[in-house]
Amino acid sequence: YCCKIQNIFLRLPGKKGTGPQGWGTQCKLQLYLWLGLTKHKKDYLSGLPTGYELTKEIKQSIKITAPPPAFINYQEKQLFQLRAHLYQGRSMIGSDSSGLSDPFARVSISNQSLCTQVIEETLSPTWDEMLVFDQVVLYGKNNNIQENPPMIVIEVFDQDTVGKSEFIGRALANPVIKMVSDPYDKPDFPPLLEWFSVYRGSNAAGELLAAFELLQLPAPGDTRHDHNLPPGVPAIDKTSDRGPIIPVPRGIRPNLSKHKIEILFWGVRDMKRLQLTSVDRPRVDVECAGRVITSTVIENAKKNPNFTQPVKYIEVELPEREIYCPPISIRVVDCRTFGRFTLVGTHVINSIQKFRYIPKVRKPERKLLTSIPGQGTPRGSVQGLSHPTKPNNVTPPLDSSPGPHQPLIKDNHVIDIPVPHKGKDTKTDKDADNKKKKKK
C-alpha cells in the first residue's frame, strides 16, 4: 500500500455504519500514501503518475525538513470513453418481504456515475445494457494509465416504492484499456464477459456478469485513428442526462438458443409452521432467465400434499456456453386469505448443466450393398446408375456382421422356411396319385 494510489470508501461513523443504513458508500476517496525513512524522502513522489509540473515547491520538498507540496498541477491529461457492459446478475440477496428484489446497478468511475434500468421481482436480473461514459479525464501519461488502470465501482441496489433504495452489495473491476493507436482486434477486443463477486461487507451478496473497456479518444479534429475505434460508437448527447437503453453488442453478449424447461411439480413434504401458522395452501414459483412458471395451489396440504397439475413447461433462451447460463431460483409461498402471500423458503440451483439435454443430429443411413467375396464391385450395381439393381441369389459371407448403420432383424419378424419331404406321406400327395391312376 505504500507509494500507491488507494481507493477508500467512507461510511457513516459509529454504530450507524454497521447496520443496513451504513452498508452503502457515502463517499469514495483516492489517497496517495508514503511511509519511509527520512533518507529515502527523495523518492516519495515516485509512485505518482508522471506528467505533473515540477514547481519550485516540489523541488524543495525533497529536503528532509521541507513539508510536502500543498497541491500538484498536472499538465498532461488523457480523454477516454468507458463502456460498461452489464449483462446479468445471479444469486442476489432478497431484500423484500416476498424474498425477491427490484435490483438496479450503479457504475462509478472518476467523478461520473450512471445507473441501469430496474428489473422487478427477481434474484437473477438480466439487464443486457451498455452504459457509456463520455469525456472521462485521466491524468498522467499513457504508460502510467496502462500500468495502473482506474478502478470501477459497481453497486447494486434494491429499489423500494417508499424510502431510499436499499444497498445489496458492491463489486470492483478493472477495465481493458485501448490506446488510440491500438487496433480494436482480438484477443483483447472485444472484451469477454466475466463474473464479478458482489459483497456486502464481508458477506457474499451475489455475482455480476459484465465487461468493461476503456477507449482513448483522439484529439478533436484528428481523424488518423478513426479506423481503430470500435463500430457503433454512440454520439455524445449533452442535452439529456439519460439516453435510450443501449443493449450489449452482439460480439460481446453470449449466443442464445431456444430451450424448453419441463418441470414436474410433485408435491410438498414436512412443511414447518410459519409465523405460528401451519402452511395449508403452498405454491411453488420457478424462475430462470427472467421467466417464471407457477404451480397450482394445493388447497389442503394436510389431506393431499400433491399438486393437481404436475407437468408444466416454459420456453426460454439460454446461452450456449455453460459459464454464462443463469441459475434456477425456486420459491415456495403460502397463499393466505385476502390475497396475501407469505414466503416459506427459497433455493437456488447455480448450475443447470446437469439438467440440460442437447439432442444429437442423426446422420442419414447409408444404403448397403452386398458384395461377393473376392470381387471389388458389388453384384447388382452398375457404374453410372443412380439406383443399383437388386442382387439375386447372393449369399453373404458367414463371418459378416451387421454394420453400425445396418438395422437388425426385429423380434416380431416371422421367417418361413420350407421343409423338403423324402416320401409321399401327406394326404394331398395320395389324392394326387389316385387321380392319375383313374385317368389311365
CSV table of C-alpha atoms in Angstrom, one decimal:
chain,number,residue,atom,x,y,z
A,1,TYR,CA,0.0,0.0,0.0
A,2,CYS,CA,3.0,2.3,0.3
A,3,CYS,CA,3.8,4.6,-2.6
A,4,LYS,CA,0.5,3.7,-4.4
A,5,ILE,CA,-2.8,5.4,-5.0
A,6,GLN,CA,-5.5,3.8,-2.9
A,7,ASN,CA,-9.3,3.9,-3.1
A,8,ILE,CA,-11.0,4.3,0.3
A,9,PHE,CA,-14.8,4.0,0.8
A,10,LEU,CA,-16.2,6.2,3.6
A,11,ARG,CA,-19.1,5.1,5.7
A,12,LEU,CA,-21.2,6.6,8.4
A,13,PRO,CA,-19.4,7.0,11.8
A,14,GLY,CA,-20.1,4.8,14.9
A,15,LYS,CA,-22.8,2.3,15.1
A,16,LYS,CA,-24.6,3.8,12.1
A,17,GLY,CA,-22.0,2.3,9.8
A,18,THR,CA,-22.6,-1.3,10.9
A,19,GLY,CA,-26.4,-1.7,10.2
A,20,PRO,CA,-28.3,-1.8,6.9
A,21,GLN,CA,-28.2,2.1,6.6
A,22,GLY,CA,-24.4,2.1,6.8
A,23,TRP,CA,-23.8,-0.6,4.2
A,24,GLY,CA,-23.8,1.8,1.3
A,25,THR,CA,-20.9,4.1,0.3
A,26,GLN,CA,-21.1,7.7,1.4
A,27,CYS,CA,-18.0,8.8,-0.4
A,28,LYS,CA,-15.1,7.4,-2.3
A,29,LEU,CA,-11.7,8.9,-1.6
A,30,GLN,CA,-8.4,8.5,-3.5
A,31,LEU,CA,-5.3,8.7,-1.4
A,32,TYR,CA,-1.5,8.6,-2.1
A,33,LEU,CA,0.4,7.4,1.0
A,34,TRP,CA,4.1,7.1,1.5
A,35,LEU,CA,5.8,5.9,4.7
A,36,GLY,CA,9.6,5.6,4.8
A,37,LEU,CA,12.9,6.8,6.3
A,38,THR,CA,14.0,10.4,6.0
A,39,LYS,CA,17.0,9.4,3.9
A,40,HIS,CA,14.6,7.9,1.3
A,41,LYS,CA,12.4,11.1,1.1
A,42,LYS,CA,13.7,11.9,-2.3
A,43,ASP,CA,11.7,9.0,-3.7
A,44,TYR,CA,8.4,9.8,-2.0
A,45,LEU,CA,6.8,11.0,-5.3
A,46,SER,CA,7.9,8.1,-7.4
A,47,GLY,CA,4.6,6.3,-7.2
A,48,LEU,CA,2.5,9.2,-8.6
A,49,PRO,CA,1.6,9.3,-12.4
A,50,THR,CA,4.1,11.4,-14.3
A,51,GLY,CA,3.1,14.4,-16.3
A,52,TYR,CA,2.8,17.0,-13.5
A,53,GLU,CA,4.6,20.4,-13.4
A,54,LEU,CA,7.8,20.4,-11.4
A,55,THR,CA,7.3,23.6,-9.5
A,56,LYS,CA,9.8,25.2,-7.1
A,57,GLU,CA,7.8,23.9,-4.1
A,58,ILE,CA,8.0,20.3,-5.3
A,59,LYS,CA,11.8,20.5,-5.9
A,60,GLN,CA,12.3,21.9,-2.4
A,61,SER,CA,10.1,19.3,-0.8
A,62,ILE,CA,12.8,16.7,-1.3
A,63,LYS,CA,14.8,18.2,1.5
A,64,ILE,CA,14.4,16.4,4.9
A,65,THR,CA,13.0,19.4,6.8
A,66,ALA,CA,10.7,20.7,3.9
A,67,PRO,CA,7.0,19.9,4.0
A,68,PRO,CA,5.2,18.2,1.0
A,69,PRO,CA,3.6,20.5,-1.6
A,70,ALA,CA,0.1,21.7,-1.0
A,71,PHE,CA,-1.1,20.8,-4.5
A,72,ILE,CA,0.2,19.2,-7.7
A,73,ASN,CA,-0.7,20.6,-11.1
A,74,TYR,CA,-0.9,18.0,-13.9
A,75,GLN,CA,-0.2,19.3,-17.4
A,76,GLU,CA,-0.8,16.0,-19.3
A,77,LYS,CA,-4.3,14.5,-19.3
A,78,GLN,CA,-5.9,11.9,-21.5
A,79,LEU,CA,-9.5,11.7,-22.7
A,80,PHE,CA,-11.3,8.3,-22.6
A,81,GLN,CA,-14.7,6.7,-23.1
A,82,LEU,CA,-15.8,3.9,-20.8
A,83,ARG,CA,-18.1,1.3,-22.0
A,84,ALA,CA,-19.7,-0.8,-19.2
A,85,HIS,CA,-21.4,-3.9,-20.5
A,86,LEU,CA,-23.8,-5.2,-17.8
A,87,TYR,CA,-25.5,-8.4,-18.9
A,88,GLN,CA,-27.0,-10.1,-15.9
A,89,GLY,CA,-26.7,-10.9,-12.2
A,90,ARG,CA,-27.3,-14.1,-10.2
A,91,SER,CA,-27.9,-15.2,-6.6
A,92,MET,CA,-28.7,-11.7,-5.4
A,93,ILE,CA,-29.9,-11.1,-1.8
A,94,GLY,CA,-33.7,-10.8,-1.5
A,95,SER,CA,-34.4,-7.6,0.3
A,96,ASP,CA,-38.2,-7.5,0.1
A,97,SER,CA,-40.7,-9.4,2.2
A,98,SER,CA,-41.5,-11.6,-0.8
A,99,GLY,CA,-38.0,-12.9,-0.9
A,100,LEU,CA,-37.2,-11.1,-4.1
A,101,SER,CA,-35.7,-7.7,-5.0
A,102,ASP,CA,-36.0,-5.0,-7.6
A,103,PRO,CA,-32.3,-4.6,-8.4
A,104,PHE,CA,-30.5,-2.0,-10.4
A,105,ALA,CA,-26.8,-1.3,-10.7
A,106,ARG,CA,-24.9,1.9,-10.4
A,107,VAL,CA,-21.4,2.2,-12.1
A,108,SER,CA,-18.9,4.8,-11.0
A,109,ILE,CA,-15.6,5.9,-12.4
A,110,SER,CA,-13.7,9.1,-11.6
A,111,ASN,CA,-16.3,11.7,-11.0
A,112,GLN,CA,-19.1,10.2,-13.1
A,113,SER,CA,-21.8,7.6,-12.4
A,114,LEU,CA,-24.7,6.0,-14.3
A,115,CYS,CA,-27.5,3.6,-13.4
A,116,THR,CA,-29.1,0.7,-15.2
A,117,GLN,CA,-32.8,0.0,-15.6
A,118,VAL,CA,-34.7,-1.6,-12.7
A,119,ILE,CA,-35.7,-5.3,-13.1
A,120,GLU,CA,-38.6,-6.0,-10.8
A,121,GLU,CA,-39.1,-9.0,-8.5
A,122,THR,CA,-36.2,-11.2,-9.3
A,123,LEU,CA,-32.9,-12.6,-7.8
A,124,SER,CA,-31.2,-13.1,-11.2
A,125,PRO,CA,-31.8,-9.8,-13.1
A,126,THR,CA,-30.9,-9.6,-16.8
A,127,TRP,CA,-30.2,-6.0,-17.7
A,128,ASP,CA,-28.5,-6.5,-21.1
A,129,GLU,CA,-27.4,-2.9,-21.1
A,130,MET,CA,-24.4,-0.9,-22.1
A,131,LEU,CA,-23.6,2.3,-20.2
A,132,VAL,CA,-21.4,4.8,-22.0
A,133,PHE,CA,-19.3,7.3,-20.0
A,134,ASP,CA,-18.0,10.1,-22.3
A,135,GLN,CA,-15.3,12.6,-21.5
A,136,VAL,CA,-13.6,10.5,-18.8
A,137,VAL,CA,-10.5,12.5,-17.9
A,138,LEU,CA,-7.5,10.6,-16.5
A,139,TYR,CA,-4.3,12.4,-15.5
A,140,GLY,CA,-0.8,11.2,-16.4
A,141,LYS,CA,0.9,9.6,-19.4
A,142,ASN,CA,-0.3,6.7,-21.4
A,143,ASN,CA,2.1,4.2,-19.9
A,144,ASN,CA,1.1,5.1,-16.4
A,145,ILE,CA,-2.6,4.6,-17.2
A,146,GLN,CA,-1.9,1.2,-18.8
A,147,GLU,CA,0.1,0.0,-15.8
A,148,ASN,CA,-2.4,1.4,-13.2
A,149,PRO,CA,-5.9,1.4,-14.7
A,150,PRO,CA,-8.6,3.2,-12.8
A,151,MET,CA,-10.9,1.1,-10.6
A,152,ILE,CA,-14.5,0.8,-11.5
A,153,VAL,CA,-17.1,0.5,-8.7
A,154,ILE,CA,-20.4,-1.3,-9.3
A,155,GLU,CA,-23.0,-1.1,-6.6
A,156,VAL,CA,-26.3,-3.0,-6.7
A,157,PHE,CA,-29.4,-1.6,-5.0
A,158,ASP,CA,-33.0,-2.7,-4.4
A,159,GLN,CA,-35.5,0.0,-5.4
A,160,ASP,CA,-38.3,0.5,-2.9
A,161,THR,CA,-41.5,2.3,-3.6
A,162,VAL,CA,-41.2,4.1,-0.2
A,163,GLY,CA,-38.0,5.4,1.2
A,164,LYS,CA,-34.4,5.2,-0.1
A,165,SER,CA,-33.1,2.3,-2.2
A,166,GLU,CA,-31.6,-0.5,-0.1
A,167,PHE,CA,-28.0,-1.4,-0.7
A,168,ILE,CA,-27.4,-5.0,-1.8
A,169,GLY,CA,-23.7,-5.2,-2.5
A,170,ARG,CA,-20.6,-3.9,-4.2
A,171,ALA,CA,-18.2,-5.2,-6.8
A,172,LEU,CA,-14.8,-3.8,-8.0
A,173,ALA,CA,-13.4,-4.3,-11.5
A,174,ASN,CA,-10.6,-3.1,-13.7
A,175,PRO,CA,-11.3,-2.2,-17.4
A,176,VAL,CA,-9.4,-3.4,-20.5
A,177,ILE,CA,-7.6,-0.3,-21.8
A,178,LYS,CA,-7.2,0.5,-25.5
A,179,MET,CA,-5.0,3.4,-26.5
A,180,VAL,CA,-5.8,5.5,-29.6
A,181,SER,CA,-3.1,3.8,-31.7
A,182,ASP,CA,-4.0,0.2,-30.7
A,183,PRO,CA,-6.2,-1.7,-33.1
A,184,TYR,CA,-9.6,-2.9,-32.0
A,185,ASP,CA,-8.9,-6.6,-32.7
A,186,LYS,CA,-8.6,-9.9,-30.9
A,187,PRO,CA,-7.6,-11.3,-28.5
A,188,ASP,CA,-8.1,-8.3,-26.2
A,189,PHE,CA,-11.1,-6.7,-28.0
A,190,PRO,CA,-14.0,-7.0,-27.8
A,191,PRO,CA,-13.7,-8.0,-24.1
A,192,LEU,CA,-15.2,-11.2,-22.8
A,193,LEU,CA,-17.9,-11.2,-20.1
A,194,GLU,CA,-16.8,-12.5,-16.7
A,195,TRP,CA,-18.3,-13.0,-13.3
A,196,PHE,CA,-17.5,-10.5,-10.6
A,197,SER,CA,-18.3,-11.3,-6.9
A,198,VAL,CA,-20.7,-8.9,-5.2
A,199,TYR,CA,-20.1,-8.4,-1.4
A,200,ARG,CA,-22.0,-6.6,1.3
A,201,GLY,CA,-19.3,-6.1,3.9
A,202,SER,CA,-17.6,-9.5,4.3
A,203,ASN,CA,-20.7,-11.5,3.2
A,204,ALA,CA,-21.3,-12.7,-0.4
A,205,ALA,CA,-24.3,-10.9,-1.9
A,206,GLY,CA,-24.3,-12.4,-5.5
A,207,GLU,CA,-22.4,-12.3,-8.7
A,208,LEU,CA,-22.4,-9.9,-11.7
A,209,LEU,CA,-21.7,-10.9,-15.3
A,210,ALA,CA,-20.1,-7.8,-17.0
A,211,ALA,CA,-17.2,-6.5,-19.1
A,212,PHE,CA,-15.6,-3.1,-19.1
A,213,GLU,CA,-13.5,-1.4,-21.8
A,214,LEU,CA,-11.7,2.0,-21.6
A,215,LEU,CA,-11.2,3.5,-25.0
A,216,GLN,CA,-8.9,6.5,-25.6
A,217,LEU,CA,-10.5,9.2,-27.7
A,218,PRO,CA,-8.4,11.0,-30.4
A,219,ALA,CA,-7.8,14.7,-30.1
A,220,PRO,CA,-10.5,17.0,-31.7
A,221,GLY,CA,-10.0,17.2,-35.4
A,222,ASP,CA,-7.6,14.2,-35.6
A,223,THR,CA,-9.1,11.6,-38.0
A,224,ARG,CA,-5.9,9.4,-38.4
A,225,HIS,CA,-7.0,6.8,-35.9
A,226,ASP,CA,-10.8,6.6,-36.7
A,227,HIS,CA,-10.3,3.1,-38.1
A,228,ASN,CA,-9.1,1.9,-34.7
A,229,LEU,CA,-12.3,2.8,-33.0
A,230,PRO,CA,-14.9,0.1,-32.4
A,231,PRO,CA,-18.0,0.2,-34.6
A,232,GLY,CA,-21.1,1.9,-33.4
A,233,VAL,CA,-19.7,4.5,-31.0
A,234,PRO,CA,-22.8,6.4,-29.8
A,235,ALA,CA,-22.8,10.1,-30.2
A,236,ILE,CA,-22.4,12.3,-27.2
A,237,ASP,CA,-25.8,13.8,-26.1
A,238,LYS,CA,-25.3,16.6,-23.7
A,239,THR,CA,-28.9,17.8,-23.6
A,240,SER,CA,-30.3,14.9,-21.5
A,241,ASP,CA,-28.9,13.0,-18.5
A,242,ARG,CA,-30.4,9.7,-19.6
A,243,GLY,CA,-30.5,8.5,-23.2
A,244,PRO,CA,-32.1,5.4,-24.7
A,245,ILE,CA,-31.2,1.9,-23.4
A,246,ILE,CA,-28.3,0.5,-25.4
A,247,PRO,CA,-28.1,-3.3,-25.4
A,248,VAL,CA,-24.8,-5.2,-25.1
A,249,PRO,CA,-23.2,-5.5,-28.6
A,250,ARG,CA,-23.5,-8.8,-30.4
A,251,GLY,CA,-19.8,-9.5,-30.3
A,252,ILE,CA,-19.8,-9.3,-26.5
A,253,ARG,CA,-23.1,-10.8,-25.5
A,254,PRO,CA,-23.4,-14.6,-25.4
A,255,ASN,CA,-25.0,-16.6,-28.2
A,256,LEU,CA,-28.5,-17.7,-27.2
A,257,SER,CA,-30.5,-20.7,-28.3
A,258,LYS,CA,-34.1,-21.6,-27.5
A,259,HIS,CA,-34.8,-24.2,-24.8
A,260,LYS,CA,-37.8,-25.8,-23.2
A,261,ILE,CA,-37.8,-26.2,-19.4
A,262,GLU,CA,-40.1,-29.0,-18.3
A,263,ILE,CA,-41.0,-29.1,-14.6
A,264,LEU,CA,-42.7,-31.9,-12.6
A,265,PHE,CA,-44.4,-30.4,-9.6
A,266,TRP,CA,-45.0,-33.5,-7.5
A,267,GLY,CA,-45.8,-32.2,-4.0
A,268,VAL,CA,-44.5,-30.8,-0.7
A,269,ARG,CA,-43.4,-32.6,2.4
A,270,ASP,CA,-42.6,-31.7,6.0
A,271,MET,CA,-43.8,-28.1,5.8
A,272,LYS,CA,-43.0,-26.4,9.1
A,273,ARG,CA,-45.1,-23.7,10.8
A,274,LEU,CA,-44.6,-20.2,9.6
A,275,GLN,CA,-45.4,-17.3,11.9
A,276,LEU,CA,-47.1,-19.7,14.3
A,277,THR,CA,-49.4,-20.8,11.5
A,278,SER,CA,-49.4,-24.0,9.5
A,279,VAL,CA,-48.7,-23.9,5.8
A,280,ASP,CA,-52.0,-25.1,4.3
A,281,ARG,CA,-52.0,-23.7,0.7
A,282,PRO,CA,-48.5,-23.8,-0.7
A,283,ARG,CA,-47.4,-22.8,-4.2
A,284,VAL,CA,-44.1,-23.1,-6.0
A,285,ASP,CA,-42.6,-20.5,-8.3
A,286,VAL,CA,-39.6,-21.4,-10.5
A,287,GLU,CA,-37.6,-18.7,-12.3
A,288,CYS,CA,-35.0,-19.0,-15.0
A,289,ALA,CA,-33.7,-16.4,-17.4
A,290,GLY,CA,-36.3,-13.8,-16.4
A,291,ARG,CA,-39.2,-16.2,-17.0
A,292,VAL,CA,-41.4,-17.5,-14.1
A,293,ILE,CA,-43.6,-20.6,-14.1
A,294,THR,CA,-46.0,-21.1,-11.3
A,295,SER,CA,-47.5,-24.4,-10.0
A,296,THR,CA,-51.1,-24.9,-9.0
A,297,VAL,CA,-52.1,-24.1,-5.4
A,298,ILE,CA,-52.6,-27.1,-3.1
A,299,GLU,CA,-55.9,-26.4,-1.4
A,300,ASN,CA,-55.2,-28.5,1.7
A,301,ALA,CA,-51.7,-29.8,2.2
A,302,LYS,CA,-52.7,-31.9,5.2
A,303,LYS,CA,-55.2,-34.1,3.3
A,304,ASN,CA,-53.4,-34.2,-0.1
A,305,PRO,CA,-49.8,-32.7,-0.3
A,306,ASN,CA,-49.5,-33.3,-4.1
A,307,PHE,CA,-50.2,-30.9,-6.9
A,308,THR,CA,-53.2,-31.5,-9.2
A,309,GLN,CA,-51.4,-30.4,-12.4
A,310,PRO,CA,-47.9,-31.8,-12.1
A,311,VAL,CA,-46.3,-31.2,-15.5
A,312,LYS,CA,-45.7,-27.6,-16.8
A,313,TYR,CA,-43.1,-26.1,-19.2
A,314,ILE,CA,-41.8,-22.8,-20.4
A,315,GLU,CA,-39.7,-21.8,-23.4
A,316,VAL,CA,-36.6,-19.6,-22.6
A,317,GLU,CA,-33.5,-18.5,-24.4
A,318,LEU,CA,-30.3,-19.7,-22.7
A,319,PRO,CA,-26.6,-19.0,-23.5
A,320,GLU,CA,-24.8,-21.8,-25.4
A,321,ARG,CA,-21.8,-21.7,-23.1
A,322,GLU,CA,-22.3,-23.1,-19.6
A,323,ILE,CA,-20.3,-20.3,-17.8
A,324,TYR,CA,-22.9,-17.8,-19.0
A,325,CYS,CA,-26.0,-19.8,-18.0
A,326,PRO,CA,-28.3,-18.2,-15.4
A,327,PRO,CA,-29.3,-20.2,-12.3
A,328,ILE,CA,-32.7,-21.6,-11.4
A,329,SER,CA,-34.5,-20.0,-8.5
A,330,ILE,CA,-37.2,-21.9,-6.6
A,331,ARG,CA,-39.5,-20.1,-4.2
A,332,VAL,CA,-42.3,-21.6,-2.1
A,333,VAL,CA,-45.1,-19.3,-0.8
A,334,ASP,CA,-48.2,-19.8,1.3
A,335,CYS,CA,-51.4,-18.4,-0.2
A,336,ARG,CA,-53.4,-17.0,2.6
A,337,THR,CA,-56.6,-15.1,2.9
A,338,PHE,CA,-57.3,-11.7,1.2
A,339,GLY,CA,-54.8,-12.4,-1.5
A,340,ARG,CA,-51.7,-12.4,0.8
A,341,PHE,CA,-48.6,-14.4,0.1
A,342,THR,CA,-46.1,-15.4,2.7
A,343,LEU,CA,-42.6,-16.5,1.8
A,344,VAL,CA,-41.8,-20.0,3.1
A,345,GLY,CA,-38.4,-20.6,1.7
A,346,THR,CA,-36.1,-20.3,-1.4
A,347,HIS,CA,-33.5,-22.4,-3.1
A,348,VAL,CA,-31.0,-21.5,-5.9
A,349,ILE,CA,-29.6,-24.1,-8.4
A,350,ASN,CA,-26.4,-22.4,-9.6
A,351,SER,CA,-25.5,-24.8,-12.4
A,352,ILE,CA,-28.2,-26.1,-14.8
A,353,GLN,CA,-25.8,-28.1,-16.9
A,354,LYS,CA,-26.8,-31.4,-15.3
A,355,PHE,CA,-30.4,-30.8,-16.3
A,356,ARG,CA,-29.5,-29.8,-19.8
A,357,TYR,CA,-30.1,-32.1,-22.7
A,358,ILE,CA,-28.9,-31.2,-26.3
A,359,PRO,CA,-30.1,-33.8,-28.8
A,360,LYS,CA,-27.6,-35.1,-31.3
A,361,VAL,CA,-28.3,-34.7,-35.0
A,362,ARG,CA,-28.6,-38.2,-36.5
A,363,LYS,CA,-26.8,-38.9,-39.8
A,364,PRO,CA,-28.8,-40.3,-42.7
A,365,GLU,CA,-28.5,-44.1,-43.0
A,366,ARG,CA,-26.4,-45.3,-45.9
A,367,LYS,CA,-27.7,-47.8,-48.5
A,368,LEU,CA,-25.8,-51.1,-48.0
A,369,LEU,CA,-24.9,-53.3,-50.9
A,370,THR,CA,-23.9,-56.9,-50.5
A,371,SER,CA,-20.7,-57.8,-52.2
A,372,ILE,CA,-19.4,-61.2,-53.4
A,373,PRO,CA,-16.2,-62.4,-51.7
A,374,GLY,CA,-13.2,-62.0,-54.0
A,375,GLN,CA,-14.7,-59.2,-56.1
A,376,GLY,CA,-14.3,-55.5,-55.7
A,377,THR,CA,-17.6,-54.3,-57.3
A,378,PRO,CA,-20.8,-55.5,-55.6
A,379,ARG,CA,-23.1,-57.6,-57.7
A,380,GLY,CA,-26.2,-55.8,-58.8
A,381,SER,CA,-24.7,-52.3,-59.0
A,382,VAL,CA,-23.7,-50.7,-62.3
A,383,GLN,CA,-21.5,-47.7,-62.7
A,384,GLY,CA,-23.3,-44.7,-63.9
A,385,LEU,CA,-26.7,-45.8,-62.5
A,386,SER,CA,-28.2,-43.7,-59.6
A,387,HIS,CA,-30.2,-46.7,-58.3
A,388,PRO,CA,-28.4,-50.1,-58.1
A,389,THR,CA,-30.3,-53.1,-59.1
A,390,LYS,CA,-31.4,-55.7,-56.6
A,391,PRO,CA,-28.9,-58.6,-56.3
A,392,ASN,CA,-30.3,-62.1,-56.9
A,393,ASN,CA,-29.3,-65.3,-55.1
A,394,VAL,CA,-26.3,-63.7,-53.4
A,395,THR,CA,-25.2,-65.3,-50.2
A,396,PRO,CA,-23.3,-63.1,-47.7
A,397,PRO,CA,-20.2,-64.4,-46.1
A,398,LEU,CA,-20.5,-66.4,-42.9
A,399,ASP,CA,-18.4,-64.1,-40.8
A,400,SER,CA,-20.3,-61.0,-41.9
A,401,SER,CA,-21.8,-58.9,-39.1
A,402,PRO,CA,-24.2,-56.0,-39.2
A,403,GLY,CA,-22.6,-52.6,-39.5
A,404,PRO,CA,-23.2,-49.6,-37.3
A,405,HIS,CA,-25.9,-48.3,-39.6
A,406,GLN,CA,-27.4,-51.7,-40.6
A,407,PRO,CA,-30.7,-52.4,-38.9
A,408,LEU,CA,-31.0,-55.7,-37.0
A,409,ILE,CA,-33.9,-58.2,-37.6
A,410,LYS,CA,-36.8,-57.3,-35.4
A,411,ASP,CA,-38.1,-59.8,-32.8
A,412,ASN,CA,-41.6,-60.0,-34.3
A,413,HIS,CA,-40.4,-60.7,-37.8
A,414,VAL,CA,-41.5,-64.2,-39.0
A,415,ILE,CA,-39.4,-66.2,-41.4
A,416,ASP,CA,-41.0,-69.1,-43.2
A,417,ILE,CA,-38.5,-71.9,-44.0
A,418,PRO,CA,-39.8,-74.7,-46.4
A,419,VAL,CA,-39.1,-78.2,-45.3
A,420,PRO,CA,-38.3,-80.8,-48.0
A,421,HIS,CA,-40.1,-84.2,-47.9
A,422,LYS,CA,-38.4,-87.5,-48.8
A,423,GLY,CA,-41.6,-89.6,-49.1
A,424,LYS,CA,-45.2,-89.1,-50.1
A,425,ASP,CA,-46.8,-89.4,-46.7
A,426,THR,CA,-49.1,-86.4,-46.8
A,427,LYS,CA,-52.8,-86.8,-47.7
A,428,THR,CA,-52.6,-84.3,-50.5
A,429,ASP,CA,-49.9,-86.3,-52.3
A,430,LYS,CA,-52.0,-89.6,-52.0
A,431,ASP,CA,-55.1,-87.9,-53.5
A,432,ALA,CA,-53.0,-86.7,-56.5
A,433,ASP,CA,-51.7,-90.2,-57.2
A,434,ASN,CA,-55.2,-91.7,-57.1
A,435,LYS,CA,-56.4,-89.2,-59.7
A,436,LYS,CA,-53.6,-90.1,-62.1
A,437,LYS,CA,-54.4,-93.8,-61.8
A,438,LYS,CA,-58.1,-93.2,-62.7
A,439,LYS,CA,-57.2,-91.2,-65.8
A,440,LYS,CA,-55.0,-94.1,-67.0
